[in-house]
Short mmCIF file of C-alpha atoms in Angstrom, two decimals:
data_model
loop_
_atom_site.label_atom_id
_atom_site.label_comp_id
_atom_site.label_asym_id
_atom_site.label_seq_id
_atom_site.Cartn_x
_atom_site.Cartn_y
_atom_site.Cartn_z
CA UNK A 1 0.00 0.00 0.00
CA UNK A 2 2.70 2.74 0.85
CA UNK A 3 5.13 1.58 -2.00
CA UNK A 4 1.83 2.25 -4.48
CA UNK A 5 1.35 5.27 -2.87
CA UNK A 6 4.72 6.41 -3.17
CA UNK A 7 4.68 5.40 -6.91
CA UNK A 8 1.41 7.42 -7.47
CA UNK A 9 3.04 10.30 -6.32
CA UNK A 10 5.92 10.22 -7.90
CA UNK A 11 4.34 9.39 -11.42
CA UNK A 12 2.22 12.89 -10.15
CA UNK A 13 5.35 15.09 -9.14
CA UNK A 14 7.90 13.84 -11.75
CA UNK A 15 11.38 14.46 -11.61
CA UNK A 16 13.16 14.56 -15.30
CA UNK A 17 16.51 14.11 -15.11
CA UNK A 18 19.15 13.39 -17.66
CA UNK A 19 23.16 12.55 -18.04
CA UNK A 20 26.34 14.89 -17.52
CA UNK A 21 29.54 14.48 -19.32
CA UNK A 22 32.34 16.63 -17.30
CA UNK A 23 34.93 18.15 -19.44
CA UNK A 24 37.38 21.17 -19.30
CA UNK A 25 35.29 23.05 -21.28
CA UNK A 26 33.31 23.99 -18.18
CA UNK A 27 34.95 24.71 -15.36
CA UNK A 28 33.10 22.55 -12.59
CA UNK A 29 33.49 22.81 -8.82
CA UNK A 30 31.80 19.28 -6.67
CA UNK A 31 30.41 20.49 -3.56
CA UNK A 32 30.16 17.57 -1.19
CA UNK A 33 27.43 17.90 1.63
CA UNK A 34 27.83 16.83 5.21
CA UNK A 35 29.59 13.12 4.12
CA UNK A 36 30.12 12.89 8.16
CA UNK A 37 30.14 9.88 10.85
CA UNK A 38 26.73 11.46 11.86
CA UNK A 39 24.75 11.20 9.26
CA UNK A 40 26.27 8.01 6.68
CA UNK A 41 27.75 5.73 9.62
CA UNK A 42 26.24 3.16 10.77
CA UNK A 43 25.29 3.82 15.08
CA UNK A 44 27.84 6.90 14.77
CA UNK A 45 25.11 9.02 16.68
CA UNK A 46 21.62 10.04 17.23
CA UNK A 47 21.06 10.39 13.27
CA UNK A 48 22.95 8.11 12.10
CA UNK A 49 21.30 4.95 10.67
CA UNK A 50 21.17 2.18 12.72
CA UNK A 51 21.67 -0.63 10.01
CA UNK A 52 23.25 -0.76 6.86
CA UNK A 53 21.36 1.60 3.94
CA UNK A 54 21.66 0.72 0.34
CA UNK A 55 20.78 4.60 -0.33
CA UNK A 56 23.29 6.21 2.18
CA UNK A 57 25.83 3.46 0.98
CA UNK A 58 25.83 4.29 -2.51
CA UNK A 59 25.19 8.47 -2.27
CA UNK A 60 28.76 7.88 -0.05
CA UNK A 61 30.60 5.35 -2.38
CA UNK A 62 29.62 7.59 -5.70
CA UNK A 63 30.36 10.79 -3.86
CA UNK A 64 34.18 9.29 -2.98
CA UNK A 65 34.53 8.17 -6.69
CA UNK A 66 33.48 12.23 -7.28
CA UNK A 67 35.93 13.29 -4.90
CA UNK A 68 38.56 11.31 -6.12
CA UNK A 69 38.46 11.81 -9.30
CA UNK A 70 37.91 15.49 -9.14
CA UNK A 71 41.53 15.48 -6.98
CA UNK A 72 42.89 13.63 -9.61
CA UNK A 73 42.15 16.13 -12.00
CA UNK A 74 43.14 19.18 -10.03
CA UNK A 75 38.89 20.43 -10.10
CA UNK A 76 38.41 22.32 -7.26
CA UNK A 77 36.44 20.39 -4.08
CA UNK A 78 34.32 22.21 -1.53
CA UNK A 79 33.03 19.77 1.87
CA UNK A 80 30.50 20.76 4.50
CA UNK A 81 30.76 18.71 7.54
CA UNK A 82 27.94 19.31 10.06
CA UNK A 83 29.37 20.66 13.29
CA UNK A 84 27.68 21.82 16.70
CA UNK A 85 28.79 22.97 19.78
CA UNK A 86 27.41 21.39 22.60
CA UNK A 87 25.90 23.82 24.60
CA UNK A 88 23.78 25.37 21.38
CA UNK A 89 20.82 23.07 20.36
CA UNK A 90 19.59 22.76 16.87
CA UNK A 91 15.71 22.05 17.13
CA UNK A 92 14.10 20.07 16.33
CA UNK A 93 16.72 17.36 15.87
CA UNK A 94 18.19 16.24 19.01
CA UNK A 95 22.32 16.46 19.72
CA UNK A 96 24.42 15.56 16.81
CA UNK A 97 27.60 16.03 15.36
CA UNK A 98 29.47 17.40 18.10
CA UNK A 99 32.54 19.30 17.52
CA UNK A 100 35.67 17.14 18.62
CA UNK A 101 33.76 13.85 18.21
CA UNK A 102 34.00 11.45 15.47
CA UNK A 103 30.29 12.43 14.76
CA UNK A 104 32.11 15.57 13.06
CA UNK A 105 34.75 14.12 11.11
CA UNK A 106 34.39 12.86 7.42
CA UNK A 107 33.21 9.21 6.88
CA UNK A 108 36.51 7.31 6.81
CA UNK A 109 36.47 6.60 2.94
CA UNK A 110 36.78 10.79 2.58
CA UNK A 111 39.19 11.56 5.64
CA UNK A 112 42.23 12.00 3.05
CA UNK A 113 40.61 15.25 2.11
CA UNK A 114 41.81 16.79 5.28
CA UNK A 115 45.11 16.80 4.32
CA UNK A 116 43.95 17.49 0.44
CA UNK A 117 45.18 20.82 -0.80
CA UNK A 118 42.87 20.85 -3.90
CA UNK A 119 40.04 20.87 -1.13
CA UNK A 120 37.77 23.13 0.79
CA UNK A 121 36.70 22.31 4.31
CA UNK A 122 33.66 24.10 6.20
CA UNK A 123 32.80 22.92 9.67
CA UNK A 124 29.01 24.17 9.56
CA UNK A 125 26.54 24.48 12.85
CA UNK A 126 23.48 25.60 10.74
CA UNK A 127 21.11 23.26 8.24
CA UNK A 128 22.00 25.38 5.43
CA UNK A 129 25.38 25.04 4.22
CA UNK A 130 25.57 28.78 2.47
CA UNK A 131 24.56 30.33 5.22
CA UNK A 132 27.35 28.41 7.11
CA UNK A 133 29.51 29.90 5.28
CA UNK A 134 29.33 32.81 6.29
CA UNK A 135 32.28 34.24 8.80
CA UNK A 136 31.99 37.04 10.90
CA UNK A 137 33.47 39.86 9.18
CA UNK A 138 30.30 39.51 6.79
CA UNK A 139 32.37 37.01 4.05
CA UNK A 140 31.34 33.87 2.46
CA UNK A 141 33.77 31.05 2.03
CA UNK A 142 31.66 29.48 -0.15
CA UNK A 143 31.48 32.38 -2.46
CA UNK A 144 34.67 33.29 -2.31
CA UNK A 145 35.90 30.08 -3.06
CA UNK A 146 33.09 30.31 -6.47
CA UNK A 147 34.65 33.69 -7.43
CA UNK A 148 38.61 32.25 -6.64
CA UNK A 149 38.09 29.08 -9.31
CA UNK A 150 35.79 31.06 -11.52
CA UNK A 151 33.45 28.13 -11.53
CA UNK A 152 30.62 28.25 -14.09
CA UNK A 153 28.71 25.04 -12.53
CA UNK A 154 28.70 23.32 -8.94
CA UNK A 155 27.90 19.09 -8.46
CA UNK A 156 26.35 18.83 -5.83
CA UNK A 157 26.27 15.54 -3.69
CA UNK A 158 25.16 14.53 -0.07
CA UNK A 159 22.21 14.08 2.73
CA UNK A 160 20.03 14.85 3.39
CA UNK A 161 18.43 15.27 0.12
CA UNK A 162 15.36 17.21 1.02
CA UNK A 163 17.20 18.81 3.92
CA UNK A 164 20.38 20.04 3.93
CA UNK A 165 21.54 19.29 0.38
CA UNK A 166 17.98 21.18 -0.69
CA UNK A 167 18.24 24.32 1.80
CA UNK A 168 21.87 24.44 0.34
CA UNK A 169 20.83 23.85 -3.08
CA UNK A 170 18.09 26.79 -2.75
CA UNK A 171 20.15 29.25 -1.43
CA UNK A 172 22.89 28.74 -3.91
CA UNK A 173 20.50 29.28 -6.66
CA UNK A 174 18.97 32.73 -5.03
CA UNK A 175 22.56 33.45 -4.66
CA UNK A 176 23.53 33.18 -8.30
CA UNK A 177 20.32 35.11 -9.71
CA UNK A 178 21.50 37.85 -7.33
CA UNK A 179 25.32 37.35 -9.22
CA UNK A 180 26.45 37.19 -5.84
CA UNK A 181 28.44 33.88 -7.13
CA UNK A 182 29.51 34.90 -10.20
CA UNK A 183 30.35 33.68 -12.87
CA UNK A 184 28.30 30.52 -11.82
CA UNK A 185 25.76 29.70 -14.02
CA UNK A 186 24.42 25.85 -13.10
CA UNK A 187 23.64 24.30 -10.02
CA UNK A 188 23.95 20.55 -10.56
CA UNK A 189 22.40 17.63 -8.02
CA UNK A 190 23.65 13.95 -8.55
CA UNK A 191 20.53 11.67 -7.48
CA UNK A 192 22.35 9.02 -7.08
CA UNK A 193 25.03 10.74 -4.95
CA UNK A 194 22.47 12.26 -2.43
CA UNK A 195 20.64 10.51 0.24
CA UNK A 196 18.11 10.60 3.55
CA UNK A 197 16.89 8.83 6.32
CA UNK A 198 13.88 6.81 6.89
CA UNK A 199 11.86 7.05 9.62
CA UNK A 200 8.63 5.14 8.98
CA UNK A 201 5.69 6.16 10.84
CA UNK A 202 5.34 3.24 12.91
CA UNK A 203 8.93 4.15 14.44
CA UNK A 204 7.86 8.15 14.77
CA UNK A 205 4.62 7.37 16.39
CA UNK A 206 6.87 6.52 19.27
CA UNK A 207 9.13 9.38 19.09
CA UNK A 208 7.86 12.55 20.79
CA UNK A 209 7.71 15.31 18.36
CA UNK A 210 8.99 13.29 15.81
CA UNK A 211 7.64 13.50 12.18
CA UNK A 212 6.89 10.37 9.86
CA UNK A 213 10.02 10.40 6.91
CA UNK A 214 9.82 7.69 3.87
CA UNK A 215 13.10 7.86 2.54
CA UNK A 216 12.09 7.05 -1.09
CA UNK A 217 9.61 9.46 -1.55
CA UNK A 218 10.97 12.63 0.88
CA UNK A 219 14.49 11.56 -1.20
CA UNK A 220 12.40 12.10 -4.21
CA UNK A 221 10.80 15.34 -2.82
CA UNK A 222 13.79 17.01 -2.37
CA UNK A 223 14.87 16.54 -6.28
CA UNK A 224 11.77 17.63 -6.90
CA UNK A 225 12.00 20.81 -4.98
CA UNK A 226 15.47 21.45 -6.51
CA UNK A 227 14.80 21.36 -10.01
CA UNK A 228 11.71 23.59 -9.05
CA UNK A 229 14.08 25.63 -7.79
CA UNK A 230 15.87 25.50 -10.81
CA UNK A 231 18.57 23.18 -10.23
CA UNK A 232 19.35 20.15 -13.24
CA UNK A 233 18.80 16.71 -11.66
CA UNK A 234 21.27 14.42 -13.22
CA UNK A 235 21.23 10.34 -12.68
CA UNK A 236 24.72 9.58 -14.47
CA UNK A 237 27.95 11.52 -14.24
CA UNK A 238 30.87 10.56 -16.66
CA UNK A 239 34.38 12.06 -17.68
CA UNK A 240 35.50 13.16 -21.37
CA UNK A 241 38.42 11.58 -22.35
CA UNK A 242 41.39 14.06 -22.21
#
């Protein structure tokens, strides 16, 4: 009954999405969305899942090919990694991703970024990663990072899909129509290397203040809301041959 429902509404809100083939031509910048213990590791913390998830599991194994490969070639790499302090509550989610803890740190498979000179490291405490980005003397790493590489398009990867990768995703967008990120043109999101959690209702019922979260169709949602938005939802990424 809830998989039929799921596939009604998704045949109702659908999401069109279509191939990218990376080349030099284009100067592209992967922006790689709070790929912490946290949130992808399995009993990590209070929102981490608490068995193995085929869609966290492959949104983090296609996001490290990304990273990889975008190292490889010298393209620049920007990472938000979800960080709190623990006396400053982010409601309504419950303590997570402490700062110090292995919550905050990068799942193990992207920990050679630290020391990665081709990449860009924000510790964020907010759900929105562009706002987190901004430092106190009024600045944006984010954007000044866009503006240093002269990227013309950003790939973004990550979870939560409908969450923080979205409320990213939306400001970004804003952002650019303002040309506050200039000279970025496209915002990119790789549906295949973004992910959520479920929380089925049976589970939430029991959960004070807790809301009911499919991950299939609030996953699918949050592509939808994007490419309202006006990001492109992609389902392949590939690499022209040099």
């Amino acid at each position: 009954m809830v998989s039929a429902t799921i596939d009604l509404l998704k045949k109702e809100l659908p999401v069109e999405q279509t191939s990218l083939l990376l080349s030099q031509d284009i100067k592209t910048g992967l922006v790689l969305v709070d790929l912490v213990n946290g949130f992808c590791t399995v009993g990590a913390g209070n929102l981490a899942p608490v068995q193995h998830d085929k869609q966290i599991s492959c949104m983090v194994r296609e996001s490290v090919r990304l990273a990889r490969l975008f190292c490889e070639k010298k393209w620049p790499v920007f990472a938000f990694l979800d960080t709190h302090h623990p006396d400053i509550p982010e409601p309504p989610y419950p303590p997570h991703c402490i700062a110090g803890t292995d919550e905050a740190r990068l799942v193990p498979d992207l920990q050679w970024l630290e020391n990665e000179a081709n990449a860009t490291l924000r510790r964020k405490d907010c759900i929105d990663g562009f706002l987190g980005s901004v430092d106190k003397d009024g600045s944006n790493l984010f954007v000044d990072w866009v503006n240093k590489n002269q990227i013309k398009a950003i790939l973004v990867v990550g979870i939560c899909t409908d969450i923080c990768v979205l409320d990213f995703v939306c400001s970004a967008l804003s952002a650019r129509n303002r040309r506050m990120l200039t000279p970025l043109e496209d915002v990119i999101v790789y549906s295949s290397a973004c992910a959520t959690f479920d929380l089925p209702i049976h589970v939430a019922q029991d959960i004070d203040g807790a809301l009911a979260h499919p991950q299939d169709l609030m996953h699918h949602i949050g592509l939808y809301m994007a490419k309202g938005r006006g990001a492109r939802i992609v389902s392949e990424v590939s690499f022209a041959a040099e």
